Short mmCIF file of N, CA, C and O in Angstrom, two decimals:
data_model
loop_
_atom_site.label_atom_id
_atom_site.label_comp_id
_atom_site.label_asym_id
_atom_site.label_seq_id
_atom_site.Cartn_x
_atom_site.Cartn_y
_atom_site.Cartn_z
N UNK A 104 45.05 -46.58 -12.30
CA UNK A 104 44.36 -45.50 -12.91
C UNK A 104 45.35 -44.44 -13.29
O UNK A 104 46.14 -43.97 -12.47
N UNK A 105 45.28 -44.03 -14.53
CA UNK A 105 46.25 -43.01 -15.01
C UNK A 105 45.68 -41.64 -14.77
O UNK A 105 44.51 -41.48 -14.37
N UNK A 106 46.43 -40.65 -15.06
CA UNK A 106 46.03 -39.25 -14.80
C UNK A 106 44.82 -38.79 -15.70
O UNK A 106 44.00 -37.96 -15.30
N UNK A 107 44.72 -39.38 -16.89
CA UNK A 107 43.59 -39.02 -17.76
C UNK A 107 42.29 -39.54 -17.21
O UNK A 107 41.22 -38.80 -17.23
N UNK A 108 42.27 -40.75 -16.70
CA UNK A 108 41.07 -41.34 -16.12
C UNK A 108 40.67 -40.55 -14.84
O UNK A 108 39.49 -40.33 -14.56
N UNK A 109 41.68 -40.19 -14.05
CA UNK A 109 41.43 -39.37 -12.87
C UNK A 109 40.79 -38.02 -13.16
O UNK A 109 39.86 -37.61 -12.51
N UNK A 110 41.24 -37.40 -14.24
CA UNK A 110 40.67 -36.12 -14.66
C UNK A 110 39.22 -36.32 -15.13
O UNK A 110 38.34 -35.51 -14.80
N UNK A 111 38.94 -37.33 -15.88
CA UNK A 111 37.57 -37.61 -16.36
C UNK A 111 36.61 -37.85 -15.17
O UNK A 111 35.48 -37.33 -15.14
N UNK A 112 37.07 -38.60 -14.18
CA UNK A 112 36.22 -38.87 -13.01
C UNK A 112 35.91 -37.60 -12.25
O UNK A 112 34.80 -37.32 -11.80
N UNK A 113 36.93 -36.75 -12.09
CA UNK A 113 36.73 -35.45 -11.40
C UNK A 113 35.81 -34.52 -12.14
O UNK A 113 34.96 -33.85 -11.57
N UNK A 114 35.89 -34.49 -13.48
CA UNK A 114 35.03 -33.62 -14.30
C UNK A 114 33.53 -34.13 -14.19
O UNK A 114 32.62 -33.33 -14.06
N UNK A 115 33.34 -35.43 -14.26
CA UNK A 115 32.00 -36.01 -14.17
C UNK A 115 31.44 -35.75 -12.78
O UNK A 115 30.28 -35.34 -12.65
N UNK A 116 32.24 -35.87 -11.72
CA UNK A 116 31.78 -35.61 -10.32
C UNK A 116 31.41 -34.12 -10.18
O UNK A 116 30.40 -33.81 -9.60
N UNK A 117 32.27 -33.23 -10.73
CA UNK A 117 31.95 -31.80 -10.64
C UNK A 117 30.69 -31.47 -11.39
O UNK A 117 29.84 -30.68 -10.93
N UNK A 118 30.50 -32.03 -12.58
CA UNK A 118 29.25 -31.79 -13.38
C UNK A 118 28.02 -32.30 -12.61
O UNK A 118 27.00 -31.59 -12.56
N UNK A 119 28.12 -33.46 -11.97
CA UNK A 119 26.99 -33.98 -11.21
C UNK A 119 26.67 -33.09 -10.00
O UNK A 119 25.54 -32.87 -9.68
N UNK A 120 27.75 -32.60 -9.36
CA UNK A 120 27.53 -31.71 -8.22
C UNK A 120 26.88 -30.41 -8.63
O UNK A 120 25.93 -29.92 -7.99
N UNK A 121 27.31 -29.86 -9.76
CA UNK A 121 26.67 -28.59 -10.24
C UNK A 121 25.22 -28.85 -10.64
O UNK A 121 24.37 -27.98 -10.30
N UNK A 122 24.91 -29.90 -11.30
CA UNK A 122 23.51 -30.25 -11.62
C UNK A 122 22.68 -30.43 -10.36
O UNK A 122 21.55 -29.95 -10.25
N UNK A 123 23.21 -31.13 -9.40
CA UNK A 123 22.50 -31.35 -8.10
C UNK A 123 22.19 -30.04 -7.40
O UNK A 123 21.13 -29.77 -6.94
N UNK A 124 23.22 -29.11 -7.35
CA UNK A 124 23.04 -27.80 -6.70
C UNK A 124 22.07 -26.95 -7.47
O UNK A 124 21.18 -26.31 -6.88
N UNK A 125 22.13 -26.94 -8.77
CA UNK A 125 21.27 -26.11 -9.62
C UNK A 125 19.80 -26.55 -9.48
O UNK A 125 18.86 -25.76 -9.36
N UNK A 126 19.61 -27.89 -9.47
CA UNK A 126 18.30 -28.40 -9.37
C UNK A 126 17.64 -28.11 -8.01
O UNK A 126 16.46 -27.81 -7.88
N UNK A 127 18.43 -28.22 -6.93
CA UNK A 127 17.96 -27.88 -5.61
C UNK A 127 17.62 -26.40 -5.44
O UNK A 127 16.71 -26.02 -4.75
N UNK A 128 18.38 -25.54 -6.17
CA UNK A 128 18.18 -24.12 -6.03
C UNK A 128 16.91 -23.67 -6.74
O UNK A 128 16.23 -22.80 -6.33
N UNK A 129 16.52 -24.32 -7.87
CA UNK A 129 15.33 -23.99 -8.57
C UNK A 129 14.09 -24.20 -7.77
O UNK A 129 13.13 -23.50 -7.88
N UNK A 130 14.10 -25.18 -6.93
CA UNK A 130 12.91 -25.49 -6.13
C UNK A 130 12.70 -24.54 -4.97
O UNK A 130 11.58 -24.36 -4.44
N UNK A 131 13.78 -23.78 -4.60
CA UNK A 131 13.59 -22.84 -3.48
C UNK A 131 13.25 -21.42 -3.92
O UNK A 131 12.94 -20.58 -3.09
N UNK A 132 13.31 -21.16 -5.21
CA UNK A 132 12.93 -19.84 -5.72
C UNK A 132 11.40 -19.71 -5.60
O UNK A 132 10.68 -20.51 -6.23
N UNK A 133 10.98 -18.66 -4.91
CA UNK A 133 9.54 -18.49 -4.75
C UNK A 133 8.96 -17.57 -5.83
O UNK A 133 9.60 -16.63 -6.21
N UNK A 134 7.80 -17.86 -6.29
CA UNK A 134 7.12 -17.06 -7.26
C UNK A 134 6.53 -15.81 -6.60
O UNK A 134 6.10 -15.86 -5.48
N UNK A 135 6.54 -14.68 -7.28
CA UNK A 135 5.93 -13.46 -6.71
C UNK A 135 4.45 -13.62 -6.48
O UNK A 135 3.75 -14.27 -7.22
N UNK A 136 3.99 -12.88 -5.46
CA UNK A 136 2.55 -12.83 -5.16
C UNK A 136 1.86 -11.97 -6.16
O UNK A 136 2.28 -10.87 -6.46
N UNK A 137 0.75 -12.44 -6.70
CA UNK A 137 -0.03 -11.64 -7.65
C UNK A 137 -1.12 -10.86 -6.89
O UNK A 137 -1.69 -11.34 -5.88
N UNK A 138 -1.37 -9.68 -7.36
CA UNK A 138 -2.34 -8.79 -6.72
C UNK A 138 -3.67 -8.91 -7.40
O UNK A 138 -3.76 -8.70 -8.65
N UNK A 139 -4.74 -9.28 -6.69
CA UNK A 139 -6.02 -9.46 -7.22
C UNK A 139 -6.88 -8.29 -6.84
O UNK A 139 -7.35 -8.17 -5.67
N UNK A 140 -7.11 -7.31 -7.72
CA UNK A 140 -7.87 -6.12 -7.36
C UNK A 140 -9.35 -6.40 -7.32
O UNK A 140 -10.09 -5.58 -6.84
N UNK A 141 -9.79 -7.55 -7.82
CA UNK A 141 -11.25 -7.86 -7.81
C UNK A 141 -11.63 -8.76 -6.64
O UNK A 141 -12.77 -9.21 -6.55
N UNK A 142 -10.71 -9.04 -5.72
CA UNK A 142 -10.99 -9.88 -4.61
C UNK A 142 -11.90 -9.13 -3.63
O UNK A 142 -11.86 -7.91 -3.50
N UNK A 143 -12.75 -9.82 -2.94
CA UNK A 143 -13.60 -9.18 -1.91
C UNK A 143 -12.83 -8.64 -0.76
O UNK A 143 -11.68 -9.06 -0.54
N UNK A 144 -13.41 -7.69 -0.05
CA UNK A 144 -12.72 -7.03 1.07
C UNK A 144 -12.46 -8.08 2.14
O UNK A 144 -13.36 -8.83 2.55
N UNK A 145 -11.21 -8.12 2.69
CA UNK A 145 -10.95 -9.07 3.73
C UNK A 145 -10.60 -8.38 5.05
O UNK A 145 -9.92 -9.01 5.90
N UNK A 146 -11.09 -7.17 5.26
CA UNK A 146 -10.85 -6.50 6.53
C UNK A 146 -11.58 -7.25 7.65
O UNK A 146 -12.68 -7.68 7.49
N UNK A 147 -10.93 -7.36 8.82
CA UNK A 147 -11.59 -8.10 9.91
C UNK A 147 -12.78 -7.31 10.45
O UNK A 147 -12.74 -6.06 10.41
N UNK A 148 -13.79 -7.95 10.95
CA UNK A 148 -14.87 -7.29 11.59
C UNK A 148 -14.41 -6.69 12.88
O UNK A 148 -13.69 -7.25 13.66
N UNK A 149 -14.83 -5.44 13.15
CA UNK A 149 -14.44 -4.80 14.39
C UNK A 149 -15.62 -4.73 15.38
O UNK A 149 -15.41 -4.47 16.53
N UNK A 150 -16.86 -4.94 14.88
CA UNK A 150 -18.00 -4.91 15.71
C UNK A 150 -18.91 -6.06 15.30
O UNK A 150 -19.16 -6.24 14.10
N UNK A 151 -19.37 -6.87 16.23
CA UNK A 151 -20.27 -7.96 15.82
C UNK A 151 -21.51 -7.45 15.15
O UNK A 151 -21.98 -6.35 15.41
N UNK A 152 -22.10 -8.21 14.20
CA UNK A 152 -23.28 -7.72 13.48
C UNK A 152 -24.45 -7.33 14.33
O UNK A 152 -25.17 -6.40 14.01
N UNK A 153 -24.63 -7.99 15.50
CA UNK A 153 -25.78 -7.68 16.33
C UNK A 153 -25.60 -6.32 17.01
O UNK A 153 -26.57 -5.68 17.36
N UNK A 154 -24.36 -5.84 17.16
CA UNK A 154 -24.11 -4.50 17.80
C UNK A 154 -23.97 -3.42 16.76
O UNK A 154 -23.84 -2.26 17.15
N UNK A 155 -23.95 -3.72 15.52
CA UNK A 155 -23.74 -2.70 14.46
C UNK A 155 -24.93 -1.68 14.41
O UNK A 155 -24.73 -0.55 14.05
N UNK A 156 -26.14 -2.20 14.70
CA UNK A 156 -27.30 -1.33 14.60
C UNK A 156 -27.27 -0.26 15.71
O UNK A 156 -27.90 0.79 15.60
N UNK A 157 -26.59 -0.53 16.78
CA UNK A 157 -26.51 0.49 17.89
C UNK A 157 -25.65 1.69 17.51
O UNK A 157 -25.77 2.71 18.17
N UNK A 158 -24.91 1.59 16.49
CA UNK A 158 -24.03 2.68 16.06
C UNK A 158 -24.70 3.44 14.95
O UNK A 158 -24.19 3.55 13.84
N UNK A 159 -25.87 4.04 15.20
CA UNK A 159 -26.59 4.76 14.19
C UNK A 159 -26.30 6.24 14.12
O UNK A 159 -26.89 6.97 13.36
N UNK A 160 -25.37 6.71 14.93
CA UNK A 160 -24.96 8.12 14.94
C UNK A 160 -24.35 8.47 13.60
O UNK A 160 -23.41 7.83 13.14
N UNK A 161 -24.85 9.53 12.89
CA UNK A 161 -24.32 9.84 11.57
C UNK A 161 -22.82 10.18 11.58
O UNK A 161 -22.10 9.85 10.69
N UNK A 162 -22.39 10.93 12.61
CA UNK A 162 -21.00 11.29 12.63
C UNK A 162 -20.06 10.07 12.87
O UNK A 162 -19.03 9.90 12.27
N UNK A 163 -20.53 9.21 13.75
CA UNK A 163 -19.74 8.00 14.04
C UNK A 163 -19.72 7.06 12.82
O UNK A 163 -18.68 6.52 12.45
N UNK A 164 -20.85 6.91 12.19
CA UNK A 164 -20.90 6.05 10.99
C UNK A 164 -20.08 6.62 9.86
O UNK A 164 -19.35 5.92 9.18
N UNK A 165 -20.09 7.89 9.66
CA UNK A 165 -19.40 8.49 8.52
C UNK A 165 -17.87 8.52 8.78
O UNK A 165 -17.08 8.26 7.86
N UNK A 166 -17.40 8.72 9.98
CA UNK A 166 -16.00 8.93 10.23
C UNK A 166 -15.27 7.65 10.61
O UNK A 166 -14.09 7.58 10.40
N UNK A 167 -15.94 6.73 11.26
CA UNK A 167 -15.17 5.57 11.79
C UNK A 167 -15.66 4.24 11.29
O UNK A 167 -14.88 3.33 11.24
N UNK A 168 -16.95 4.07 11.02
CA UNK A 168 -17.45 2.82 10.68
C UNK A 168 -18.15 2.83 9.29
O UNK A 168 -18.88 3.74 8.99
N UNK A 169 -17.92 1.85 8.53
CA UNK A 169 -18.51 1.68 7.23
C UNK A 169 -19.48 0.49 7.33
O UNK A 169 -19.00 -0.63 7.43
N UNK A 170 -20.80 0.64 7.40
CA UNK A 170 -21.68 -0.48 7.53
C UNK A 170 -22.15 -0.88 6.17
O UNK A 170 -22.65 -0.04 5.42
N UNK A 171 -22.04 -2.16 5.88
CA UNK A 171 -22.49 -2.63 4.56
C UNK A 171 -23.95 -2.99 4.61
O UNK A 171 -24.58 -2.93 5.65
N UNK A 172 -24.51 -3.39 3.54
CA UNK A 172 -25.92 -3.73 3.41
C UNK A 172 -26.26 -4.96 4.28
O UNK A 172 -27.39 -5.09 4.75
N UNK A 173 -25.29 -5.80 4.53
CA UNK A 173 -25.54 -7.00 5.32
C UNK A 173 -25.51 -6.70 6.82
O UNK A 173 -25.77 -7.61 7.61
N UNK A 174 -25.19 -5.46 7.19
CA UNK A 174 -25.18 -5.13 8.63
C UNK A 174 -23.87 -5.38 9.30
O UNK A 174 -23.77 -5.35 10.50
N UNK A 175 -22.82 -5.71 8.51
CA UNK A 175 -21.53 -5.95 9.10
C UNK A 175 -20.72 -4.71 9.17
O UNK A 175 -20.73 -3.91 8.19
N UNK A 176 -20.05 -4.45 10.25
CA UNK A 176 -19.25 -3.23 10.37
C UNK A 176 -17.79 -3.56 10.08
O UNK A 176 -17.23 -4.53 10.59
N UNK A 177 -17.15 -2.76 9.22
CA UNK A 177 -15.74 -2.92 8.92
C UNK A 177 -15.08 -1.60 9.13
O UNK A 177 -15.67 -0.53 9.05
N UNK A 178 -13.76 -1.65 9.37
CA UNK A 178 -12.97 -0.43 9.59
C UNK A 178 -12.94 0.30 8.29
O UNK A 178 -12.80 -0.21 7.19
N UNK A 179 -13.07 1.66 8.41
CA UNK A 179 -13.03 2.50 7.23
C UNK A 179 -11.74 3.31 7.28
O UNK A 179 -11.41 3.92 8.28
N UNK A 180 -11.06 3.33 6.16
CA UNK A 180 -9.79 4.07 6.08
C UNK A 180 -10.11 5.52 5.89
O UNK A 180 -10.82 5.92 5.02
N UNK A 181 -9.51 6.39 6.75
CA UNK A 181 -9.77 7.78 6.72
C UNK A 181 -8.74 8.55 5.93
O UNK A 181 -8.95 9.67 5.51
N UNK A 182 -7.57 7.94 5.79
CA UNK A 182 -6.46 8.66 5.04
C UNK A 182 -6.75 8.69 3.57
O UNK A 182 -7.44 7.86 3.04
N UNK A 183 -6.23 9.73 2.94
CA UNK A 183 -6.34 9.85 1.47
C UNK A 183 -4.88 9.84 0.94
O UNK A 183 -4.09 10.76 1.22
N UNK A 184 -4.55 8.83 0.22
CA UNK A 184 -3.21 8.64 -0.29
C UNK A 184 -3.17 9.04 -1.76
O UNK A 184 -4.09 8.64 -2.52
N UNK A 185 -2.22 9.84 -2.17
CA UNK A 185 -2.09 10.23 -3.58
C UNK A 185 -0.63 10.09 -4.01
O UNK A 185 0.25 10.10 -3.15
N UNK A 186 -0.42 9.98 -5.33
CA UNK A 186 0.91 9.88 -5.85
C UNK A 186 1.34 11.21 -6.45
O UNK A 186 0.54 11.80 -7.19
N UNK A 187 2.55 11.63 -6.16
CA UNK A 187 3.08 12.84 -6.73
C UNK A 187 4.60 12.63 -7.00
O UNK A 187 5.30 12.28 -6.03
N UNK A 188 5.02 12.77 -8.17
CA UNK A 188 6.41 12.55 -8.57
C UNK A 188 6.89 11.17 -8.18
O UNK A 188 8.03 10.99 -7.75
N UNK A 189 6.09 10.17 -8.34
CA UNK A 189 6.43 8.82 -8.06
C UNK A 189 6.46 8.43 -6.60
O UNK A 189 6.89 7.30 -6.28
N UNK A 190 6.00 9.29 -5.69
CA UNK A 190 6.01 8.94 -4.25
C UNK A 190 4.56 9.02 -3.79
O UNK A 190 3.75 9.80 -4.25
N UNK A 191 4.24 8.18 -2.80
CA UNK A 191 2.93 8.17 -2.24
C UNK A 191 2.92 9.07 -1.01
O UNK A 191 3.84 9.08 -0.19
N UNK A 192 1.89 9.94 -0.93
CA UNK A 192 1.77 10.90 0.16
C UNK A 192 0.36 10.83 0.77
O UNK A 192 -0.63 10.51 0.08
N UNK A 193 0.26 11.12 2.08
CA UNK A 193 -1.02 11.24 2.70
C UNK A 193 -1.47 12.71 2.61
O UNK A 193 -0.73 13.56 3.08
N UNK A 194 -2.58 12.93 2.03
CA UNK A 194 -3.04 14.35 1.74
C UNK A 194 -3.30 15.08 3.02
O UNK A 194 -2.98 16.26 3.12
N UNK A 195 -3.88 14.43 4.03
CA UNK A 195 -4.10 15.12 5.33
C UNK A 195 -2.80 15.50 5.97
O UNK A 195 -2.66 16.55 6.57
N UNK A 196 -1.82 14.61 5.91
CA UNK A 196 -0.53 14.86 6.54
C UNK A 196 0.19 16.02 5.81
O UNK A 196 0.88 16.82 6.50
N UNK A 197 0.06 16.13 4.51
CA UNK A 197 0.65 17.21 3.73
C UNK A 197 0.12 18.52 4.20
O UNK A 197 0.87 19.51 4.38
N UNK A 198 -1.17 18.57 4.47
CA UNK A 198 -1.85 19.82 4.85
C UNK A 198 -1.73 20.02 6.39
O UNK A 198 -2.20 21.06 6.91
N UNK A 199 -1.18 19.09 7.14
CA UNK A 199 -1.00 19.24 8.59
C UNK A 199 -2.28 18.97 9.34
O UNK A 199 -2.51 19.65 10.39
N UNK A 200 -3.12 18.13 8.85
CA UNK A 200 -4.42 17.83 9.55
C UNK A 200 -4.49 16.38 9.97
O UNK A 200 -3.86 15.50 9.40
N UNK A 201 -5.34 16.08 10.99
CA UNK A 201 -5.58 14.70 11.27
C UNK A 201 -6.47 14.04 10.25
O UNK A 201 -7.27 14.72 9.59
N UNK A 202 -6.32 12.77 10.05
CA UNK A 202 -7.11 12.06 9.02
C UNK A 202 -8.60 12.17 9.35
O UNK A 202 -8.99 12.05 10.47
N UNK A 203 -9.36 12.42 8.30
CA UNK A 203 -10.82 12.50 8.38
C UNK A 203 -11.32 13.88 8.85
O UNK A 203 -12.48 13.96 9.26
N UNK A 204 -10.52 14.88 8.70
CA UNK A 204 -10.97 16.24 9.05
C UNK A 204 -12.09 16.71 8.19
O UNK A 204 -12.26 16.23 7.07
N UNK A 205 -12.86 17.67 8.70
CA UNK A 205 -13.95 18.23 7.93
C UNK A 205 -13.51 19.08 6.77
O UNK A 205 -12.34 19.53 6.73
N UNK A 206 -14.35 19.25 5.76
CA UNK A 206 -14.00 19.98 4.57
C UNK A 206 -13.61 21.42 4.80
O UNK A 206 -12.68 21.93 4.22
N UNK A 207 -14.30 22.10 5.74
CA UNK A 207 -13.93 23.47 5.98
C UNK A 207 -12.55 23.56 6.63
O UNK A 207 -11.81 24.56 6.38
N UNK A 208 -12.17 22.62 7.47
CA UNK A 208 -10.84 22.62 8.07
C UNK A 208 -9.78 22.35 6.99
O UNK A 208 -8.67 22.94 6.99
N UNK A 209 -10.10 21.51 6.04
CA UNK A 209 -9.18 21.18 4.92
C UNK A 209 -8.97 22.41 4.08
O UNK A 209 -7.83 22.75 3.69
N UNK A 210 -10.06 23.09 3.78
CA UNK A 210 -9.95 24.32 2.96
C UNK A 210 -9.14 25.38 3.64
O UNK A 210 -8.30 26.03 3.01
N UNK A 211 -9.36 25.56 4.92
CA UNK A 211 -8.65 26.58 5.65
C UNK A 211 -7.13 26.21 5.72
O UNK A 211 -6.26 27.08 5.56
N UNK A 212 -6.82 24.96 5.92
CA UNK A 212 -5.46 24.55 6.01
C UNK A 212 -4.77 24.64 4.61
O UNK A 212 -3.62 25.03 4.55
N UNK A 213 -5.47 24.38 3.55
CA UNK A 213 -4.93 24.54 2.22
C UNK A 213 -4.63 25.97 1.92
O UNK A 213 -3.53 26.32 1.38
N UNK A 214 -5.53 26.89 2.25
CA UNK A 214 -5.33 28.34 1.97
C UNK A 214 -4.16 28.84 2.82
O UNK A 214 -3.33 29.66 2.38
N UNK A 215 -4.05 28.41 4.06
CA UNK A 215 -2.95 28.78 4.92
C UNK A 215 -1.61 28.24 4.35
O UNK A 215 -0.59 29.01 4.38
N UNK A 216 -1.61 27.03 3.88
CA UNK A 216 -0.41 26.46 3.33
C UNK A 216 0.00 27.19 2.08
O UNK A 216 1.25 27.34 1.84
N UNK A 217 -0.96 27.63 1.29
CA UNK A 217 -0.57 28.40 0.07
C UNK A 217 0.13 29.75 0.46
O UNK A 217 1.00 30.19 -0.29
N UNK A 218 -0.32 30.34 1.59
CA UNK A 218 0.23 31.61 2.00
C UNK A 218 1.67 31.49 2.54
O UNK A 218 2.48 32.35 2.31
N UNK A 219 1.94 30.38 3.25
CA UNK A 219 3.24 30.28 3.93
C UNK A 219 4.28 29.48 3.15
O UNK A 219 5.38 29.29 3.63
N UNK A 220 3.94 28.93 1.98
CA UNK A 220 4.96 28.19 1.21
C UNK A 220 5.31 28.94 -0.08
O UNK A 220 4.64 29.84 -0.50
N UNK A 221 6.39 28.51 -0.68
CA UNK A 221 6.87 29.14 -1.89
C UNK A 221 6.02 28.69 -3.06
O UNK A 221 5.42 27.58 -3.03
N UNK A 222 5.93 29.45 -4.12
CA UNK A 222 5.07 29.10 -5.29
C UNK A 222 5.47 27.80 -5.96
O UNK A 222 4.65 27.19 -6.64
N UNK A 223 6.71 27.37 -5.80
CA UNK A 223 7.08 26.07 -6.43
C UNK A 223 6.37 24.88 -5.85
O UNK A 223 6.23 23.85 -6.55
N UNK A 224 5.94 24.96 -4.59
CA UNK A 224 5.25 23.82 -4.04
C UNK A 224 3.73 23.88 -4.13
O UNK A 224 3.04 23.00 -3.60
N UNK A 225 3.21 24.90 -4.72
CA UNK A 225 1.77 25.06 -4.87
C UNK A 225 1.08 23.91 -5.66
O UNK A 225 0.03 23.45 -5.27
N UNK A 226 1.72 23.40 -6.77
CA UNK A 226 1.07 22.22 -7.45
C UNK A 226 0.97 21.03 -6.53
O UNK A 226 -0.01 20.29 -6.62
N UNK A 227 1.96 20.81 -5.69
CA UNK A 227 1.91 19.68 -4.79
C UNK A 227 0.79 19.84 -3.76
O UNK A 227 0.01 18.88 -3.51
N UNK A 228 0.63 21.04 -3.20
CA UNK A 228 -0.47 21.26 -2.29
C UNK A 228 -1.79 21.18 -2.92
O UNK A 228 -2.80 20.68 -2.38
N UNK A 229 -1.90 21.67 -4.19
CA UNK A 229 -3.13 21.59 -4.95
C UNK A 229 -3.57 20.18 -5.22
O UNK A 229 -4.74 19.81 -5.10
N UNK A 230 -2.54 19.32 -5.49
CA UNK A 230 -2.87 17.90 -5.71
C UNK A 230 -3.38 17.25 -4.48
O UNK A 230 -4.32 16.45 -4.51
N UNK A 231 -2.78 17.55 -3.33
CA UNK A 231 -3.21 17.03 -2.05
C UNK A 231 -4.70 17.48 -1.74
O UNK A 231 -5.53 16.71 -1.36
N UNK A 232 -4.94 18.77 -1.97
CA UNK A 232 -6.26 19.33 -1.72
C UNK A 232 -7.31 18.67 -2.65
O UNK A 232 -8.42 18.32 -2.19
N UNK A 233 -7.00 18.55 -3.95
CA UNK A 233 -7.96 18.00 -4.86
C UNK A 233 -8.19 16.47 -4.57
O UNK A 233 -9.31 15.99 -4.79
N UNK A 234 -7.20 15.80 -4.11
CA UNK A 234 -7.46 14.37 -3.74
C UNK A 234 -8.40 14.24 -2.58
O UNK A 234 -9.24 13.36 -2.52
N UNK A 235 -8.29 15.19 -1.60
CA UNK A 235 -9.27 15.18 -0.50
C UNK A 235 -10.71 15.56 -0.97
O UNK A 235 -11.70 14.99 -0.61
N UNK A 236 -10.73 16.56 -1.89
CA UNK A 236 -12.07 16.93 -2.42
C UNK A 236 -12.69 15.85 -3.22
O UNK A 236 -13.93 15.63 -3.17
N UNK A 237 -11.89 15.05 -3.89
CA UNK A 237 -12.43 13.94 -4.69
C UNK A 237 -13.04 12.89 -3.76
O UNK A 237 -14.02 12.23 -4.12
N UNK A 238 -12.50 12.75 -2.54
CA UNK A 238 -13.04 11.79 -1.58
C UNK A 238 -14.43 12.18 -1.08
O UNK A 238 -15.31 11.38 -0.85
N UNK A 239 -14.65 13.48 -0.93
CA UNK A 239 -15.93 14.00 -0.44
C UNK A 239 -16.85 13.99 -1.63
O UNK A 239 -17.88 13.80 -1.85
#
């Protein structure tokens, strides 16, 4: 075998190795997950349907449990998330309140925050306050 044949064999082996590696790599690339906004709610049940009727207290139902027409109880999210300048913020946390606070507490905290902050942050606080008002 002369040097030219040796070179051809090495080039063919290298090409086959590159094809084998490239083909194996394509199969391991995962496709991104698609978000389906029309999918039904998949939150787990927190209370069995037979015990959901026992929770008829209006404050408990409004603040902690969302009962559907079928009598199933699902966890209700109390936080209000809004976007401002490309970042997600919790409106209750911005105003220094626990999630699910009453409207009068929210209004008092908003007015207090307006007094103690500089005017440059007022649009941010107003956006947080309006996002909570939109929830009510």
